[in-house]
Short mmCIF file of C-alpha atoms in Angstrom, two decimals:
data_model
loop_
_atom_site.label_atom_id
_atom_site.label_comp_id
_atom_site.label_asym_id
_atom_site.label_seq_id
_atom_site.Cartn_x
_atom_site.Cartn_y
_atom_site.Cartn_z
CA UNK C 2 0.33 32.61 -16.61
CA UNK C 3 1.72 35.33 -16.29
CA UNK C 4 1.76 35.39 -12.24
CA UNK C 5 3.93 33.01 -12.20
CA UNK C 6 5.32 32.13 -15.55
CA UNK C 7 6.95 35.82 -15.37
CA UNK C 8 9.56 34.84 -13.12
CA UNK C 9 13.34 35.60 -13.91
CA UNK C 10 15.92 32.76 -13.86
CA UNK C 11 18.66 33.77 -11.31
CA UNK C 12 21.71 31.91 -10.39
CA UNK C 13 22.40 28.57 -7.81
CA UNK C 14 22.63 30.48 -4.80
CA UNK C 15 21.70 28.32 -1.98
CA UNK C 16 22.71 28.36 1.75
CA UNK C 17 21.60 26.24 4.70
CA UNK C 18 20.77 29.28 7.02
CA UNK C 19 18.05 30.02 4.44
CA UNK C 20 17.13 26.52 3.86
CA UNK C 21 15.97 25.96 7.23
CA UNK C 22 12.09 27.91 7.15
CA UNK C 23 11.66 25.87 4.16
CA UNK C 24 13.23 23.02 5.20
CA UNK C 25 11.00 22.54 8.40
CA UNK C 26 7.64 23.56 6.50
CA UNK C 27 8.01 20.51 4.35
CA UNK C 28 9.27 17.81 6.38
CA UNK C 29 7.26 17.83 9.31
CA UNK C 30 4.07 17.29 6.95
CA UNK C 31 6.35 14.99 5.07
CA UNK C 32 6.75 12.61 8.19
CA UNK C 33 3.14 12.25 7.14
CA UNK C 34 4.45 9.86 4.36
CA UNK C 35 5.85 7.81 5.92
CA UNK C 36 3.08 5.61 7.52
CA UNK C 37 1.53 5.36 3.64
CA UNK C 38 5.01 3.72 1.94
CA UNK C 39 4.99 1.57 5.01
CA UNK C 40 1.70 0.47 4.63
CA UNK C 41 0.57 0.52 1.08
CA UNK C 42 3.96 -1.92 -0.10
CA UNK C 43 2.83 -4.97 1.50
CA UNK C 44 -1.11 -4.54 1.03
CA UNK C 45 -0.19 -3.84 -2.55
CA UNK C 46 1.00 -7.55 -2.36
CA UNK C 47 -0.59 -8.76 -5.50
CA UNK C 48 0.07 -12.63 -5.65
CA UNK C 49 -2.85 -13.61 -4.63
CA UNK C 50 -4.72 -15.98 -6.62
CA UNK C 51 -8.10 -14.89 -6.30
CA UNK C 52 -7.36 -11.28 -7.36
CA UNK C 53 -4.76 -12.19 -10.45
CA UNK C 54 -7.77 -14.64 -11.62
CA UNK C 55 -9.62 -12.48 -11.22
CA UNK C 56 -7.47 -8.73 -13.00
CA UNK C 57 -6.73 -11.76 -15.52
CA UNK C 58 -10.16 -12.84 -16.76
CA UNK C 59 -8.69 -15.73 -19.40
CA UNK C 60 -10.17 -18.26 -20.74
CA UNK C 61 -9.12 -21.17 -22.15
CA UNK C 62 -11.01 -21.48 -25.56
CA UNK C 63 -10.22 -18.46 -27.24
CA UNK C 64 -6.52 -16.62 -26.96
CA UNK C 65 -6.12 -13.30 -25.88
CA UNK C 66 -7.12 -10.38 -28.39
CA UNK C 67 -2.79 -9.07 -27.79
CA UNK C 68 -1.82 -12.47 -29.39
CA UNK C 69 -1.07 -11.85 -32.95
CA UNK C 70 1.25 -8.32 -31.00
CA UNK C 71 3.23 -11.12 -28.77
CA UNK C 72 3.92 -13.52 -31.48
CA UNK C 73 5.01 -10.43 -33.40
CA UNK C 74 6.97 -10.32 -30.48
CA UNK C 75 8.26 -13.24 -29.53
CA UNK C 76 9.11 -13.84 -33.12
CA UNK C 77 12.96 -12.24 -32.03
CA UNK C 78 13.39 -13.98 -28.79
CA UNK C 79 17.46 -12.81 -28.30
CA UNK C 80 15.72 -9.56 -28.33
CA UNK C 81 13.10 -8.88 -26.35
CA UNK C 82 13.98 -11.98 -24.09
CA UNK C 83 16.53 -9.33 -22.72
CA UNK C 84 15.99 -8.73 -19.66
CA UNK C 85 17.67 -5.01 -20.75
CA UNK C 86 15.23 -5.22 -23.88
CA UNK C 87 12.86 -2.98 -21.59
CA UNK C 88 15.75 -0.37 -20.65
CA UNK C 89 15.96 0.03 -25.27
CA UNK C 90 11.96 0.71 -25.64
CA UNK C 91 12.68 3.34 -22.59
CA UNK C 92 15.66 5.42 -25.06
CA UNK C 93 13.51 4.47 -27.98
CA UNK C 94 10.11 6.04 -26.40
CA UNK C 95 12.90 8.95 -24.82
CA UNK C 96 14.03 10.10 -28.82
CA UNK C 97 11.47 9.79 -30.50
CA UNK C 98 8.67 11.92 -27.32
CA UNK C 99 11.76 15.23 -27.71
CA UNK C 100 11.86 14.67 -31.53
CA UNK C 101 8.35 15.19 -31.38
CA UNK C 102 9.00 18.28 -28.63
CA UNK C 103 11.45 19.91 -30.85
CA UNK C 104 9.51 20.56 -33.59
CA UNK C 105 6.68 21.91 -31.85
CA UNK C 106 10.20 24.16 -30.16
CA UNK C 107 12.24 24.68 -34.01
CA UNK C 108 8.85 25.92 -35.97
CA UNK C 109 7.69 28.38 -32.39
CA UNK C 110 4.00 26.60 -31.48
CA UNK C 111 2.70 28.60 -29.72
CA UNK C 112 -0.83 26.81 -30.10
CA UNK C 113 0.37 24.57 -27.01
CA UNK C 114 3.88 26.71 -24.88
CA UNK C 115 3.14 27.31 -21.70
CA UNK C 116 5.91 29.74 -21.34
CA UNK C 117 5.19 31.14 -25.16
CA UNK C 118 8.12 33.78 -24.24
CA UNK C 119 10.56 31.21 -23.87
CA UNK C 120 11.38 28.61 -26.76
CA UNK C 121 14.73 26.96 -26.24
CA UNK C 122 17.56 27.58 -29.04
CA UNK C 123 19.32 24.50 -31.08
CA UNK C 124 22.33 24.92 -28.57
CA UNK C 125 20.73 25.42 -25.93
CA UNK C 126 18.75 21.30 -27.18
CA UNK C 127 22.38 20.19 -28.00
CA UNK C 128 23.92 20.98 -25.11
CA UNK C 129 20.80 18.97 -23.07
CA UNK C 130 20.53 16.02 -25.73
CA UNK C 131 23.83 15.19 -27.21
CA UNK C 132 25.57 14.12 -23.71
CA UNK C 133 22.20 11.77 -23.18
CA UNK C 134 22.36 9.90 -26.09
CA UNK C 135 26.07 9.10 -25.62
CA UNK C 136 25.77 8.32 -22.33
CA UNK C 137 22.20 6.56 -22.92
CA UNK C 138 23.43 4.84 -25.51
CA UNK C 139 26.37 3.99 -25.13
CA UNK C 140 25.24 2.02 -20.91
CA UNK C 141 22.76 0.36 -22.90
CA UNK C 142 25.37 -1.20 -25.14
CA UNK C 143 27.83 -2.42 -22.93
CA UNK C 144 24.74 -3.10 -20.17
CA UNK C 145 23.77 -5.21 -22.81
CA UNK C 146 27.01 -6.76 -23.99
CA UNK C 147 28.00 -7.95 -20.27
CA UNK C 148 25.21 -7.94 -18.42
CA UNK C 149 23.40 -11.24 -20.86
CA UNK C 150 20.41 -12.65 -18.84
CA UNK C 151 17.69 -13.70 -20.33
CA UNK C 152 14.04 -14.06 -19.00
CA UNK C 153 11.76 -16.55 -20.78
CA UNK C 154 8.90 -15.44 -22.85
CA UNK C 155 4.90 -16.94 -21.78
CA UNK C 156 3.09 -18.60 -24.53
CA UNK C 157 -0.06 -16.08 -24.15
CA UNK C 158 -0.59 -12.73 -24.06
CA UNK C 159 -2.15 -10.76 -21.69
CA UNK C 160 -5.92 -9.96 -21.64
CA UNK C 161 -6.29 -6.37 -22.27
CA UNK C 162 -7.85 -6.48 -18.78
CA UNK C 163 -5.29 -7.60 -17.61
CA UNK C 164 -3.11 -5.44 -19.86
CA UNK C 165 -5.34 -1.99 -18.26
CA UNK C 166 -5.25 -3.36 -14.12
CA UNK C 167 -1.37 -4.43 -14.43
CA UNK C 168 -0.43 -0.62 -16.32
CA UNK C 169 -2.77 0.84 -13.71
CA UNK C 170 -1.73 -0.60 -10.68
CA UNK C 171 2.66 0.03 -11.98
CA UNK C 172 1.06 3.72 -13.14
CA UNK C 173 -0.35 4.32 -9.67
CA UNK C 174 2.87 2.87 -7.59
CA UNK C 175 5.70 4.25 -9.82
CA UNK C 176 3.88 8.29 -9.08
CA UNK C 177 3.37 7.69 -5.04
CA UNK C 178 7.04 6.70 -5.03
CA UNK C 179 7.94 9.79 -7.18
CA UNK C 180 6.47 12.17 -5.61
CA UNK C 181 8.28 10.64 -2.00
CA UNK C 182 11.63 10.70 -3.90
CA UNK C 183 10.46 13.89 -4.54
CA UNK C 184 9.31 15.77 -1.49
CA UNK C 185 12.23 13.94 0.29
CA UNK C 186 15.15 15.90 -2.77
CA UNK C 187 13.73 19.04 -2.02
CA UNK C 188 13.43 18.44 2.50
CA UNK C 189 17.39 17.15 2.30
CA UNK C 190 19.28 20.30 1.98
CA UNK C 191 22.49 17.99 0.82
CA UNK C 192 19.91 16.41 -1.85
CA UNK C 193 18.62 19.66 -2.74
CA UNK C 194 21.92 21.98 -3.87
CA UNK C 195 23.66 18.77 -4.49
CA UNK C 196 21.77 16.01 -5.87
CA UNK C 197 18.45 17.49 -7.41
CA UNK C 198 19.36 21.70 -8.34
CA UNK C 199 21.99 19.39 -11.12
CA UNK C 200 18.06 19.21 -12.77
CA UNK C 201 17.12 22.74 -11.98
CA UNK C 202 20.34 23.76 -14.74
CA UNK C 203 18.03 25.20 -17.11
CA UNK C 204 15.77 27.67 -16.55
CA UNK C 205 13.25 27.10 -18.55
CA UNK C 206 11.38 23.28 -18.59
CA UNK C 207 11.87 21.62 -22.92
CA UNK C 208 11.75 18.01 -23.98
CA UNK C 209 15.45 17.50 -23.11
CA UNK C 210 16.18 18.82 -20.50
CA UNK C 211 13.99 16.54 -18.66
CA UNK C 212 16.02 13.90 -18.70
CA UNK C 213 19.12 16.05 -17.45
CA UNK C 214 19.89 14.64 -14.01
CA UNK C 215 22.64 13.32 -11.35
CA UNK C 216 22.92 10.03 -11.71
CA UNK C 217 21.56 9.66 -8.10
CA UNK C 218 18.98 11.25 -9.31
CA UNK C 219 18.66 8.88 -11.61
CA UNK C 220 19.02 5.40 -10.57
CA UNK C 221 16.51 6.56 -7.83
CA UNK C 222 13.74 7.61 -10.41
CA UNK C 223 14.65 4.56 -12.61
CA UNK C 224 14.32 2.65 -9.15
CA UNK C 225 10.84 4.57 -8.40
CA UNK C 226 9.87 3.27 -12.67
CA UNK C 227 10.79 -0.75 -12.37
CA UNK C 228 10.18 -1.26 -8.26
CA UNK C 229 5.85 -1.88 -8.45
CA UNK C 230 6.73 -4.09 -11.61
CA UNK C 231 9.07 -6.18 -9.83
CA UNK C 232 9.23 -6.14 -6.75
CA UNK C 233 5.47 -6.33 -5.45
CA UNK C 234 3.21 -7.62 -8.53
CA UNK C 235 4.71 -9.71 -10.72
CA UNK C 236 3.21 -8.17 -14.87
CA UNK C 237 3.58 -9.33 -17.84
CA UNK C 238 6.32 -8.79 -19.87
CA UNK C 239 4.15 -6.72 -22.74
CA UNK C 240 2.47 -4.62 -19.73
CA UNK C 241 5.60 -3.65 -17.98
CA UNK C 242 6.92 -2.77 -21.79
CA UNK C 243 3.77 -0.79 -22.36
CA UNK C 244 4.10 1.25 -18.97
CA UNK C 245 7.85 1.00 -19.37
CA UNK C 246 7.04 3.69 -22.95
CA UNK C 247 4.74 5.81 -21.75
CA UNK C 248 5.69 6.11 -18.48
CA UNK C 249 8.67 7.51 -20.09
CA UNK C 250 6.30 9.97 -22.88
CA UNK C 251 4.58 11.49 -19.91
CA UNK C 252 8.36 12.32 -18.26
CA UNK C 253 9.42 13.86 -21.41
CA UNK C 254 6.29 15.68 -21.85
CA UNK C 255 6.44 17.30 -18.25
CA UNK C 256 9.06 19.27 -18.64
CA UNK C 257 8.06 19.44 -22.80
CA UNK C 258 6.54 23.23 -22.03
CA UNK C 259 3.68 22.13 -23.93
CA UNK C 260 0.60 21.82 -23.35
CA UNK C 261 -1.09 18.88 -25.89
CA UNK C 262 -3.67 16.67 -26.14
CA UNK C 263 -2.47 13.11 -24.88
CA UNK C 264 -0.88 14.47 -21.25
CA UNK C 265 -2.64 13.39 -18.27
CA UNK C 266 -3.35 16.64 -17.00
CA UNK C 267 -5.82 16.93 -20.97
CA UNK C 268 -6.71 13.93 -21.03
CA UNK C 269 -7.51 12.49 -17.46
CA UNK C 270 -10.53 13.39 -15.65
CA UNK C 271 -11.07 15.73 -12.64
CA UNK C 272 -8.09 17.60 -13.39
CA UNK C 273 -6.25 14.25 -11.34
CA UNK C 274 -3.05 14.07 -14.81
CA UNK C 275 -0.48 15.98 -14.09
CA UNK C 276 1.91 17.37 -17.21
CA UNK C 277 3.70 20.36 -17.56
CA UNK C 278 1.48 22.63 -16.93
CA UNK C 279 1.09 21.79 -13.25
CA UNK C 280 4.78 20.50 -13.79
CA UNK C 281 5.55 24.48 -14.23
CA UNK C 282 4.02 25.79 -11.70
CA UNK C 283 6.60 23.28 -9.03
CA UNK C 284 10.26 25.28 -11.03
CA UNK C 285 8.77 28.90 -9.35
CA UNK C 286 6.92 27.53 -6.72
CA UNK C 287 8.89 24.59 -5.56
CA UNK C 288 6.75 23.44 -2.71
CA UNK C 289 4.03 22.75 -5.36
CA UNK C 290 3.13 20.48 -8.00
CA UNK C 291 5.75 17.33 -6.74
CA UNK C 292 3.65 15.15 -8.64
CA UNK C 293 4.69 13.31 -12.36
CA UNK C 294 1.45 11.57 -14.25
CA UNK C 295 -1.09 11.97 -11.47
CA UNK C 296 -2.30 15.07 -9.36
CA UNK C 297 -4.09 13.28 -6.65
CA UNK C 298 -0.99 12.76 -3.96
CA UNK C 299 -0.36 16.73 -4.50
CA UNK C 300 -4.00 16.89 -3.21
CA UNK C 301 -4.15 13.97 -0.35
CA UNK C 302 -1.51 15.83 0.75
CA UNK C 303 -1.51 20.02 0.78
CA UNK C 304 0.91 19.97 -2.34
CA UNK C 305 -1.20 20.97 -5.11
CA UNK C 306 -1.87 24.21 -6.58
CA UNK C 307 -4.06 24.98 -9.58
CA UNK C 308 -2.64 25.65 -13.04
CA UNK C 309 -4.35 29.28 -14.22
CA UNK C 310 -6.15 28.77 -17.32
CA UNK C 311 -4.22 28.88 -20.76
CA UNK C 312 -4.48 31.96 -22.90
CA UNK C 313 -3.63 30.86 -26.85
CA UNK C 314 -3.01 33.21 -29.23
CA UNK C 315 -6.28 33.35 -31.74
CA UNK C 316 -4.06 35.03 -34.41
CA UNK C 317 -1.49 32.14 -34.40
CA UNK C 318 -2.09 28.69 -35.36
CA UNK C 319 0.89 26.76 -36.20
CA UNK C 320 2.42 25.74 -38.87
CA UNK C 321 1.33 22.29 -40.37
CA UNK C 322 4.52 20.45 -40.04
CA UNK C 323 4.05 20.02 -36.79
CA UNK C 324 1.49 17.42 -37.15
CA UNK C 325 4.22 15.59 -39.10
CA UNK C 326 5.87 13.56 -36.38
CA UNK C 327 2.63 12.37 -34.82
CA UNK C 328 0.78 11.69 -38.05
CA UNK C 329 4.11 9.61 -39.82
CA UNK C 330 4.31 7.84 -35.99
CA UNK C 331 1.19 6.93 -36.32
CA UNK C 332 0.90 5.75 -39.52
CA UNK C 333 3.44 3.56 -39.18
CA UNK C 334 1.98 2.53 -36.13
CA UNK C 335 -1.25 1.46 -38.37
CA UNK C 336 0.58 -0.21 -41.11
CA UNK C 337 1.90 -2.66 -38.43
CA UNK C 338 -0.60 -3.70 -36.76
CA UNK C 339 -2.25 -4.79 -40.21
CA UNK C 340 1.12 -6.35 -41.06
CA UNK C 341 0.96 -8.30 -37.32
CA UNK C 342 -3.04 -9.86 -37.66
CA UNK C 343 -2.40 -11.10 -40.93
CA UNK C 344 0.74 -12.58 -40.53
CA UNK C 345 0.38 -16.26 -39.83
CA UNK C 346 1.07 -17.13 -36.25
CA UNK C 347 2.87 -19.58 -34.40
CA UNK C 348 3.02 -22.52 -32.47
CA UNK C 349 5.59 -21.44 -30.23
CA UNK C 350 6.27 -18.25 -27.99
CA UNK C 351 8.46 -19.40 -25.50
CA UNK C 352 12.21 -18.35 -26.11
CA UNK C 353 15.33 -19.87 -26.28
CA UNK C 354 16.85 -19.00 -23.59
CA UNK C 355 15.60 -18.13 -20.89
CA UNK C 356 12.37 26.05 -0.78
CA UNK C 357 10.48 28.15 -0.25
CA UNK C 358 10.62 32.18 -1.18
CA UNK C 359 14.26 33.03 0.02
CA UNK C 360 15.96 30.91 -1.05
CA UNK C 361 17.58 30.48 -4.47
CA UNK C 362 17.04 28.38 -7.59
CA UNK C 363 18.27 28.81 -11.22
CA UNK C 364 14.02 28.16 -12.06
CA UNK C 365 13.41 31.28 -10.37
CA UNK C 366 12.23 32.27 -6.36
CA UNK C 367 11.53 29.78 -4.04
#
């Protein structure tokens, strides 16, 4: 880790004359992505009845195993049927994930820290977090009032195989799109120097800095997240909600600077998972590791660099209170789930309404 973690932060100083080599080195392999993009999404049009029937495993005689959870959600149709409800879930998960990693940063938990010599200060977290909380709160609230659009909720919950299948497709499609978007942000000089450079304001990643992006890039990232479930295939609302919350949690984890047990890097086999460990390399070597949740795109297109094993300090066991947030969250989830199963099912669950080495950026030397 010391080989790529110890790069000293430098001021943003990028000139077009210095970026020619990097642009050429990335532009040529990026052209190979074009036919993949053009061919992938027509093939991913999953509206055919046979594939949908195979994925849903629908049964007529018995309700899906998630029916109790779905009926509980549908008790609040004015909330969950609003088309911006997924945005509310995303914002809530953003806050919870950042608080989780804030506890680790304030307690200086070296067990999971990828760059042990760099912890964010309270000032750093306030300067990055407070503006985002204000902006996202106001944007969600105003949009909720100005655009009172509602969707019709289905009576049945998705089957468990259907939910897993839909989430898998959403993650594969969304992660591929964000990989392509990320490479374009580095290839085009204007986007790299005036848009994507906002995300590279902070010298070392931490949770609240993960969402610190230019408004244009923010809209593009949201677009990559919702394109597949909204435009390519029809997914169940519950599948979409779970996907959105997990996507945001992984987004924060990727920039947290912590190697946690629930990171895709930790639990996916064959080194296919992304996360904070491989993403830290990208901020020092920006021609490597463009992926988000997965590393398979970097491996396919030759931009992957394998992280070196992280050495955990043997004498530091970490504070016990760093487990408070995940334990509390899990306890609340178990309590909520038990209350759902003990509640009486409703008769109806429909809503009433519907780079390169000589180019410098803040995170390190390109």
